Amino acid sequence: MSKVIESVCDEWEELQEDYKQLEINNAAYLKKVEELTKLQDICRKHIAHQKYRLNIMQKNLKGISEDKNTKQMKENIMKREVELQYMEQSLPKKSDRYMLKLILGDIDVSFFTKENKFRYKEDYETFKLISHCVAFTFSLILYFYEFRPLEKFFMGFLVWYYCTISIRESILKVNGSRIKGWWRIHHLLSIVSSGLLLVWPYNEPWKLFRKHFINYTIYSAFIQYLQFKYQKGTLYRLKALGEMQNMDITAEGFHSWMWRGLTFLLPFLFIGYIFQLSNAIILFNLSYLPEASWEVTCLSLIFLTFFLGNSYTTLGVIPMKTKKNMLIRYKILRSKVYDAISETVMGSHRDDEVIVKESSKDS
Ligand code: COA
């Protein structure tokens, strides 16, 4: 046998040993995946059972006059609901039917760790801010120079932006975000409105509406910056609070910070809604011009819907936020527990890694 063949044979023998270890590890991995899937199903069934029983208990409590025991029981049920919500978030979820399944197909879009969820949400907020900075720049240029190709490019950009955030919001929703249905509808309608602006021909009604629209996009970019500051602050504070010790103080502090942030933001939001109403009225008047195409009427209706939906939803947020929110306390508490669970899971995962590495070293 030539020396080359001999060394290749030796190498093969050595590789065989390594392969045997790989087979063992792979079998262990497959077993764990099987176990994991079974555990996920068991958890899902337990959660569904818990929810069903809690629902019945809540119905039974409804008719009873409120005393100390009833109050305590209601609080226990609420706390359990928050716990179940967090447990549900740790289980993989499938794409929602209407949005993601249609675009991405039937894939699992859930994040297992809280850290990944946090990062995704943070990235979503940053993406919105950057896109609005781009929109602000476009609007500013278009404010001073009327350049039709750039206008069309800007409308195309808006269609792309709203499509992207709608997909991202669906992923956030699947991962347990409490984003209200209206904001998602708002962004889907914004795809339609940007599409209509894109196909709107260059005519007299457009010339008359153009300036109003550009002013509106400049103001929207400014509001988006304020919203970004608020959302980012909430995100960071909740994360930091989850790591603190005294929960009562942290919940109180968070509540007063959030309330201050909101009262600062609200007047600016309502000015934006007035802008939307005035756009609707201007477009409605323009729709009577002989040159007006069907896009004008549609856009007028969409801006009116924005005004009504935004005002109604934002007004609805206020009473919810004025309550000394028990849910905030539980959210922080659960965040601590969730961190502890993740740490245990990651810790045992690291232990397994060490075992596997050591066993491969031994071989
Ligand atoms: N777009 C996307 N997500 C939103 C949102 C919006 N407009 N408003 C709230 N959310 C998200 C929150 O980030 C939170 O997410 P999480 O569960 O992943 O943490 C969830 O929805 C629940 O939020 P909620 O507690 O109801 O409200 P909030 O305190 O976060 O924000 C407002 C309240 C009023 C500040 C916020 O809804 C807002 O900025 N609304 C105005 C939007 C608007 O009008 N845009 C058009 C401007 S012209």
Short mmCIF file of C-alpha atoms and ligand atoms in Angstrom, two decimals:
data_model
loop_
_atom_site.label_atom_id
_atom_site.label_comp_id
_atom_site.label_asym_id
_atom_site.label_seq_id
_atom_site.Cartn_x
_atom_site.Cartn_y
_atom_site.Cartn_z
CA MET A 1 0.00 0.00 0.00
CA SER A 2 1.33 3.38 -0.85
CA LYS A 3 2.03 5.82 1.96
CA VAL A 4 -0.73 8.14 0.79
CA ILE A 5 -3.38 5.39 0.93
CA GLU A 6 -2.10 4.31 4.35
CA SER A 7 -2.45 7.83 5.77
CA VAL A 8 -5.93 8.23 4.23
CA CYS A 9 -6.98 4.89 5.81
CA ASP A 10 -5.71 6.06 9.21
CA GLU A 11 -7.59 9.28 8.83
CA TRP A 12 -10.78 7.35 7.88
CA GLU A 13 -10.45 5.18 11.03
CA GLU A 14 -10.09 8.30 13.14
CA LEU A 15 -13.06 9.90 11.43
CA GLN A 16 -15.13 6.74 12.04
CA GLU A 17 -14.73 7.22 15.79
CA ASP A 18 -15.73 10.85 15.48
CA TYR A 19 -18.74 9.84 13.37
CA LYS A 20 -19.89 7.35 16.03
CA GLN A 21 -19.93 10.20 18.54
CA LEU A 22 -21.84 12.37 16.09
CA GLU A 23 -24.44 9.60 15.70
CA ILE A 24 -24.86 9.43 19.49
CA ASN A 25 -25.24 13.20 19.76
CA ASN A 26 -27.66 13.32 16.85
CA ALA A 27 -29.80 10.54 18.39
CA ALA A 28 -29.78 12.41 21.72
CA TYR A 29 -30.78 15.60 19.91
CA LEU A 30 -33.66 13.92 18.04
CA LYS A 31 -34.90 12.39 21.30
CA LYS A 32 -34.83 15.80 22.96
CA VAL A 33 -36.72 17.38 20.03
CA GLU A 34 -39.36 14.66 20.33
CA GLU A 35 -39.58 15.23 24.08
CA LEU A 36 -39.78 18.97 23.50
CA THR A 37 -42.65 18.64 21.02
CA LYS A 38 -44.52 16.37 23.45
CA LEU A 39 -43.97 18.85 26.30
CA GLN A 40 -45.18 21.72 24.12
CA ASP A 41 -48.41 19.82 23.36
CA ILE A 42 -48.89 18.96 27.04
CA CYS A 43 -48.37 22.61 28.04
CA ARG A 44 -50.82 23.80 25.38
CA LYS A 45 -53.48 21.38 26.64
CA HIS A 46 -52.93 22.46 30.25
CA ILE A 47 -53.16 26.13 29.30
CA ALA A 48 -56.39 25.56 27.36
CA HIS A 49 -57.79 23.63 30.35
CA GLN A 50 -56.78 26.36 32.81
CA LYS A 51 -58.31 29.07 30.61
CA TYR A 52 -61.55 27.14 30.25
CA ARG A 53 -61.90 26.64 34.02
CA LEU A 54 -60.95 30.26 34.78
CA ASN A 55 -63.59 31.42 32.34
CA ILE A 56 -66.26 29.41 34.15
CA MET A 57 -65.04 30.73 37.52
CA GLN A 58 -65.17 34.31 36.24
CA LYS A 59 -68.74 33.80 35.01
CA ASN A 60 -69.76 32.40 38.39
CA LEU A 61 -68.19 35.35 40.22
CA LYS A 62 -70.02 37.90 38.09
CA GLY A 63 -73.37 37.75 39.87
CA ILE A 64 -71.95 37.72 43.41
CA SER A 65 -71.77 40.87 45.55
CA GLU A 66 -68.17 42.00 46.10
CA ASP A 67 -66.57 41.19 49.48
CA LYS A 68 -62.96 40.58 50.59
CA ASN A 69 -62.91 36.96 49.41
CA THR A 70 -64.42 37.70 46.00
CA LYS A 71 -61.93 40.52 45.49
CA GLN A 72 -59.04 38.24 46.42
CA MET A 73 -60.31 35.53 44.08
CA LYS A 74 -60.69 37.98 41.18
CA GLU A 75 -57.13 39.15 41.76
CA ASN A 76 -55.90 35.54 41.83
CA ILE A 77 -57.66 34.84 38.54
CA MET A 78 -56.17 37.94 36.92
CA LYS A 79 -52.72 36.98 38.13
CA ARG A 80 -53.16 33.46 36.75
CA GLU A 81 -54.26 34.88 33.39
CA VAL A 82 -51.05 36.91 33.16
CA GLU A 83 -49.02 33.82 34.09
CA LEU A 84 -50.78 31.80 31.38
CA GLN A 85 -50.20 34.56 28.85
CA TYR A 86 -46.46 34.47 29.55
CA MET A 87 -46.40 30.67 29.37
CA GLU A 88 -48.18 30.81 26.04
CA GLN A 89 -45.54 33.22 24.77
CA SER A 90 -42.81 30.67 25.50
CA LEU A 91 -44.48 28.12 23.19
CA PRO A 92 -43.94 28.16 19.42
CA LYS A 93 -46.78 29.65 17.45
CA LYS A 94 -47.74 29.34 13.82
CA SER A 95 -48.14 32.31 11.47
CA ASP A 96 -51.54 34.00 11.72
CA ARG A 97 -53.96 33.05 9.02
CA TYR A 98 -54.61 36.29 7.20
CA MET A 99 -51.27 37.99 6.97
CA LEU A 100 -48.21 35.91 7.59
CA LYS A 101 -49.44 32.55 6.26
CA LEU A 102 -50.35 34.26 3.03
CA ILE A 103 -46.98 35.98 2.67
CA LEU A 104 -44.49 33.74 4.45
CA GLY A 105 -46.27 30.38 4.27
CA ASP A 106 -46.91 28.04 7.19
CA ILE A 107 -43.79 28.64 9.24
CA ASP A 108 -43.06 29.07 12.91
CA VAL A 109 -42.24 32.73 13.58
CA SER A 110 -42.01 32.60 17.37
CA PHE A 111 -39.00 33.62 19.43
CA PHE A 112 -38.09 31.33 22.27
CA THR A 113 -36.14 33.75 24.42
CA LYS A 114 -37.36 37.01 25.90
CA GLU A 115 -34.12 38.64 24.83
CA ASN A 116 -34.84 37.88 21.16
CA LYS A 117 -38.38 39.24 21.45
CA PHE A 118 -37.08 42.41 23.04
CA ARG A 119 -34.47 42.84 20.33
CA TYR A 120 -37.05 42.34 17.58
CA LYS A 121 -39.40 44.90 19.10
CA GLU A 122 -36.54 47.36 19.50
CA ASP A 123 -35.53 46.80 15.90
CA TYR A 124 -39.14 47.38 14.79
CA GLU A 125 -39.27 50.74 16.60
CA THR A 126 -35.88 51.79 15.16
CA PHE A 127 -36.97 50.74 11.67
CA LYS A 128 -40.07 52.92 11.95
CA LEU A 129 -38.02 55.88 13.09
CA ILE A 130 -35.41 55.55 10.31
CA SER A 131 -38.14 55.17 7.68
CA HIS A 132 -39.89 58.29 8.96
CA CYS A 133 -36.57 60.19 8.83
CA VAL A 134 -36.29 59.13 5.17
CA ALA A 135 -39.92 60.21 4.60
CA PHE A 136 -39.17 63.52 6.31
CA THR A 137 -36.20 64.12 3.98
CA PHE A 138 -38.28 63.26 0.89
CA SER A 139 -41.09 65.57 2.07
CA LEU A 140 -38.70 68.43 2.76
CA ILE A 141 -37.15 68.18 -0.71
CA LEU A 142 -40.60 67.95 -2.30
CA TYR A 143 -41.76 70.93 -0.28
CA PHE A 144 -39.23 73.16 -2.02
CA TYR A 145 -38.89 71.42 -5.43
CA GLU A 146 -41.70 69.95 -7.41
CA PHE A 147 -40.13 66.95 -9.12
CA ARG A 148 -42.69 64.37 -10.31
CA PRO A 149 -40.39 61.27 -10.54
CA LEU A 150 -39.25 61.87 -6.94
CA GLU A 151 -42.88 62.21 -5.86
CA LYS A 152 -43.68 58.84 -7.44
CA PHE A 153 -40.61 57.28 -5.85
CA PHE A 154 -41.70 58.62 -2.46
CA MET A 155 -45.19 57.09 -2.83
CA GLY A 156 -43.56 53.77 -3.82
CA PHE A 157 -41.38 54.02 -0.73
CA LEU A 158 -44.49 54.52 1.44
CA VAL A 159 -46.16 51.41 -0.04
CA TRP A 160 -43.02 49.37 0.72
CA TYR A 161 -42.73 50.82 4.24
CA TYR A 162 -46.33 50.06 5.24
CA CYS A 163 -46.13 46.53 3.77
CA THR A 164 -42.95 45.91 5.80
CA ILE A 165 -44.27 47.18 9.12
CA SER A 166 -47.53 45.26 8.67
CA ILE A 167 -45.54 42.03 8.33
CA ARG A 168 -43.35 42.93 11.30
CA GLU A 169 -46.42 43.74 13.40
CA SER A 170 -47.92 40.35 12.56
CA ILE A 171 -44.72 38.70 13.78
CA LEU A 172 -44.87 40.78 16.98
CA LYS A 173 -48.52 39.83 17.47
CA VAL A 174 -47.75 36.13 17.08
CA ASN A 175 -45.11 36.63 19.77
CA GLY A 176 -47.56 38.02 22.29
CA SER A 177 -47.58 41.77 21.57
CA ARG A 178 -50.80 43.45 22.78
CA ILE A 179 -50.87 45.82 19.82
CA LYS A 180 -54.50 46.79 19.20
CA GLY A 181 -56.27 45.57 16.07
CA TRP A 182 -56.92 49.14 14.93
CA TRP A 183 -53.22 50.00 14.55
CA ARG A 184 -52.78 46.98 12.31
CA ILE A 185 -55.85 47.93 10.26
CA HIS A 186 -54.49 51.49 10.13
CA HIS A 187 -51.24 50.25 8.59
CA LEU A 188 -53.04 48.00 6.11
CA LEU A 189 -55.21 50.96 5.06
CA SER A 190 -52.03 53.02 4.75
CA ILE A 191 -50.77 50.54 2.12
CA VAL A 192 -53.98 51.20 0.16
CA SER A 193 -53.76 54.99 0.58
CA SER A 194 -50.09 55.07 -0.51
CA GLY A 195 -51.00 52.88 -3.51
CA LEU A 196 -53.77 55.31 -4.44
CA LEU A 197 -51.37 58.26 -4.17
CA LEU A 198 -48.97 56.36 -6.42
CA VAL A 199 -51.54 55.89 -9.20
CA TRP A 200 -53.15 59.32 -8.83
CA PRO A 201 -52.48 61.06 -12.20
CA TYR A 202 -50.87 64.49 -12.39
CA ASN A 203 -53.90 66.76 -12.69
CA GLU A 204 -55.47 69.84 -11.16
CA PRO A 205 -56.81 68.14 -7.98
CA TRP A 206 -53.34 66.71 -7.26
CA LYS A 207 -51.72 70.14 -7.73
CA LEU A 208 -54.20 71.55 -5.20
CA PHE A 209 -53.75 68.71 -2.68
CA ARG A 210 -49.99 68.27 -3.02
CA LYS A 211 -48.93 70.93 -0.48
CA HIS A 212 -51.40 69.68 2.17
CA PHE A 213 -50.13 66.15 1.78
CA ILE A 214 -46.48 67.18 2.11
CA ASN A 215 -47.22 69.23 5.23
CA TYR A 216 -49.03 66.20 6.66
CA THR A 217 -46.09 63.82 6.02
CA ILE A 218 -43.66 66.31 7.62
CA TYR A 219 -45.86 66.50 10.72
CA SER A 220 -46.33 62.67 10.79
CA ALA A 221 -42.55 62.20 10.82
CA PHE A 222 -42.31 64.57 13.77
CA ILE A 223 -45.03 62.67 15.71
CA GLN A 224 -43.31 59.41 14.88
CA TYR A 225 -40.18 60.71 16.58
CA LEU A 226 -42.21 61.50 19.75
CA GLN A 227 -43.87 58.08 19.62
CA PHE A 228 -40.46 56.45 19.23
CA LYS A 229 -39.18 58.22 22.36
CA TYR A 230 -42.25 57.07 24.30
CA GLN A 231 -42.20 53.44 23.11
CA LYS A 232 -38.45 53.08 23.54
CA GLY A 233 -38.72 54.54 27.06
CA THR A 234 -41.49 52.08 27.95
CA LEU A 235 -39.52 49.18 26.53
CA TYR A 236 -36.33 49.99 28.41
CA ARG A 237 -38.05 50.86 31.68
CA LEU A 238 -40.06 47.64 31.75
CA LYS A 239 -36.96 45.63 31.02
CA ALA A 240 -34.96 47.42 33.69
CA LEU A 241 -37.82 47.22 36.21
CA GLY A 242 -38.00 43.47 35.74
CA GLU A 243 -34.50 43.29 37.17
CA MET A 244 -35.21 45.44 40.26
CA GLN A 245 -36.11 44.21 43.72
CA ASN A 246 -38.95 46.34 45.14
CA MET A 247 -41.93 45.75 42.93
CA ASP A 248 -44.37 48.19 44.53
CA ILE A 249 -42.01 51.13 44.05
CA THR A 250 -41.11 50.10 40.51
CA ALA A 251 -44.76 49.71 39.46
CA GLU A 252 -45.69 53.12 40.91
CA GLY A 253 -42.68 54.80 39.31
CA PHE A 254 -43.34 53.21 35.97
CA HIS A 255 -46.99 54.22 36.05
CA SER A 256 -46.22 57.90 36.77
CA TRP A 257 -43.48 57.99 34.10
CA MET A 258 -45.81 56.44 31.53
CA TRP A 259 -48.62 58.83 32.39
CA ARG A 260 -46.33 61.86 32.04
CA GLY A 261 -45.04 60.58 28.68
CA LEU A 262 -48.56 60.00 27.44
CA THR A 263 -49.94 63.39 28.49
CA PHE A 264 -47.03 65.03 26.66
CA LEU A 265 -47.67 62.96 23.51
CA LEU A 266 -51.47 63.16 23.35
CA PRO A 267 -51.90 66.83 22.25
CA PHE A 268 -49.48 66.26 19.36
CA LEU A 269 -51.36 63.11 18.35
CA PHE A 270 -54.69 64.94 18.31
CA ILE A 271 -53.24 67.74 16.17
CA GLY A 272 -52.23 64.96 13.75
CA TYR A 273 -55.81 63.64 13.76
CA ILE A 274 -57.10 67.14 12.97
CA PHE A 275 -54.69 67.13 10.02
CA GLN A 276 -56.26 63.85 8.87
CA LEU A 277 -59.77 65.28 9.15
CA SER A 278 -58.77 68.39 7.19
CA ASN A 279 -57.21 66.15 4.49
CA ALA A 280 -60.51 64.26 4.27
CA ILE A 281 -62.50 67.49 3.90
CA ILE A 282 -60.10 68.98 1.31
CA LEU A 283 -60.19 65.76 -0.72
CA PHE A 284 -63.96 65.60 -0.49
CA ASN A 285 -64.22 69.13 -1.92
CA LEU A 286 -61.67 68.29 -4.62
CA SER A 287 -63.70 65.25 -5.64
CA TYR A 288 -66.29 67.64 -7.17
CA LEU A 289 -63.75 69.05 -9.64
CA PRO A 290 -64.35 67.86 -13.23
CA GLU A 291 -60.81 66.44 -13.47
CA ALA A 292 -61.05 64.50 -10.19
CA SER A 293 -60.51 60.77 -10.54
CA TRP A 294 -61.92 58.02 -8.29
CA GLU A 295 -58.73 58.00 -6.16
CA VAL A 296 -59.72 61.37 -4.68
CA THR A 297 -63.00 60.10 -3.20
CA CYS A 298 -61.36 56.88 -1.93
CA LEU A 299 -58.55 58.84 -0.25
CA SER A 300 -61.06 61.20 1.33
CA LEU A 301 -62.89 58.22 2.87
CA ILE A 302 -59.60 56.66 4.06
CA PHE A 303 -58.45 59.88 5.77
CA LEU A 304 -61.86 60.17 7.45
CA THR A 305 -61.50 56.55 8.66
CA PHE A 306 -58.00 57.38 9.99
CA PHE A 307 -59.40 60.35 11.90
CA LEU A 308 -62.27 58.38 13.43
CA GLY A 309 -60.31 55.18 14.17
CA ASN A 310 -57.26 56.96 15.61
CA SER A 311 -59.28 59.33 17.79
CA TYR A 312 -61.50 56.54 19.10
CA THR A 313 -58.60 54.16 19.84
CA THR A 314 -56.33 56.77 21.41
CA LEU A 315 -59.20 58.13 23.56
CA GLY A 316 -59.86 54.53 24.63
CA VAL A 317 -56.25 54.15 25.81
CA ILE A 318 -56.61 57.03 28.33
CA PRO A 319 -59.03 55.44 30.86
CA MET A 320 -57.04 52.22 30.65
CA LYS A 321 -53.84 54.07 31.55
CA THR A 322 -55.33 56.19 34.34
CA LYS A 323 -56.05 53.13 36.48
CA LYS A 324 -53.30 52.27 38.92
CA ASN A 325 -52.64 49.32 36.78
CA MET A 326 -52.41 45.99 38.59
CA LEU A 327 -51.36 44.42 35.34
CA ILE A 328 -48.14 46.44 35.37
CA ARG A 329 -47.24 44.88 38.74
CA TYR A 330 -47.88 41.39 37.46
CA LYS A 331 -46.10 42.14 34.21
CA ILE A 332 -42.98 43.13 36.13
CA LEU A 333 -43.35 40.20 38.50
CA ARG A 334 -43.82 37.76 35.64
CA SER A 335 -40.87 39.28 33.83
CA LYS A 336 -38.70 38.38 36.84
CA VAL A 337 -40.07 34.82 36.98
CA TYR A 338 -39.66 34.43 33.23
CA ASP A 339 -36.04 35.55 33.48
CA ALA A 340 -35.44 32.98 36.20
CA ILE A 341 -37.03 30.22 34.09
CA SER A 342 -35.04 31.22 30.99
CA GLU A 343 -31.87 31.26 33.06
CA THR A 344 -32.61 27.72 34.37
CA VAL A 345 -33.37 26.45 30.88
CA MET A 346 -30.28 28.11 29.41
CA GLY A 347 -28.23 26.87 32.35
CA SER A 348 -29.31 23.26 31.86
CA HIS A 349 -28.74 23.69 28.14
CA ARG A 350 -25.20 24.87 28.87
CA ASP A 351 -24.72 21.81 31.18
CA ASP A 352 -25.83 19.53 28.35
CA GLU A 353 -23.37 21.25 26.04
CA VAL A 354 -20.58 20.60 28.50
CA ILE A 355 -21.55 16.91 28.77
CA VAL A 356 -21.65 16.52 25.00
CA LYS A 357 -18.32 18.32 24.58
CA GLU A 358 -16.71 16.26 27.32
CA SER A 359 -18.02 12.99 25.92
CA SER A 360 -16.63 13.90 22.49
CA LYS A 361 -13.29 14.78 24.09
CA ASP A 362 -13.24 11.37 25.83
CA SER A 363 -13.80 9.60 22.55
N1 COA B 1 -48.34 51.12 16.39
C1 COA B 1 -47.73 49.96 16.71
N2 COA B 1 -47.73 49.40 17.96
C2 COA B 1 -48.40 50.06 18.92
C3 COA B 1 -49.07 51.29 18.67
C4 COA B 1 -49.02 51.81 17.34
N3 COA B 1 -49.60 52.95 16.99
N4 COA B 1 -49.64 51.70 19.82
C5 COA B 1 -49.35 50.80 20.76
N5 COA B 1 -48.59 49.80 20.23
C6 COA B 1 -48.10 48.59 20.90
C7 COA B 1 -47.26 48.90 22.15
O1 COA B 1 -45.89 49.03 21.80
C8 COA B 1 -47.50 47.67 22.98
O2 COA B 1 -46.70 46.61 22.45
P1 COA B 1 -46.21 45.33 23.37
O3 COA B 1 -47.45 44.62 23.84
O4 COA B 1 -45.42 44.53 22.39
O5 COA B 1 -45.40 45.90 24.48
C9 COA B 1 -48.96 47.32 22.68
O6 COA B 1 -49.25 47.91 21.41
C10 COA B 1 -49.95 47.81 23.72
O7 COA B 1 -49.82 49.20 23.85
P2 COA B 1 -50.82 50.05 24.76
O8 COA B 1 -50.53 49.74 26.18
O9 COA B 1 -52.22 49.87 24.28
O10 COA B 1 -50.40 51.55 24.42
P3 COA B 1 -48.99 52.29 24.61
O11 COA B 1 -48.92 52.87 25.97
O12 COA B 1 -47.84 51.48 24.15
O13 COA B 1 -49.19 53.48 23.53
C11 COA B 1 -50.21 55.40 22.52
C12 COA B 1 -50.32 54.31 23.60
C13 COA B 1 -51.52 56.18 22.47
C14 COA B 1 -49.05 56.32 22.83
C15 COA B 1 -49.93 54.70 21.16
O14 COA B 1 -50.96 53.79 20.90
C16 COA B 1 -49.76 55.67 20.03
O15 COA B 1 -48.71 56.22 19.83
N6 COA B 1 -50.84 55.86 19.25
C17 COA B 1 -50.86 56.84 18.18
C18 COA B 1 -50.57 56.25 16.84
C19 COA B 1 -51.08 57.19 15.77
O16 COA B 1 -52.07 57.84 15.97
N7 COA B 1 -50.41 57.26 14.64
C20 COA B 1 -50.82 58.15 13.58
C21 COA B 1 -50.25 59.51 13.81
S1 COA B 1 -50.88 60.73 12.71
#
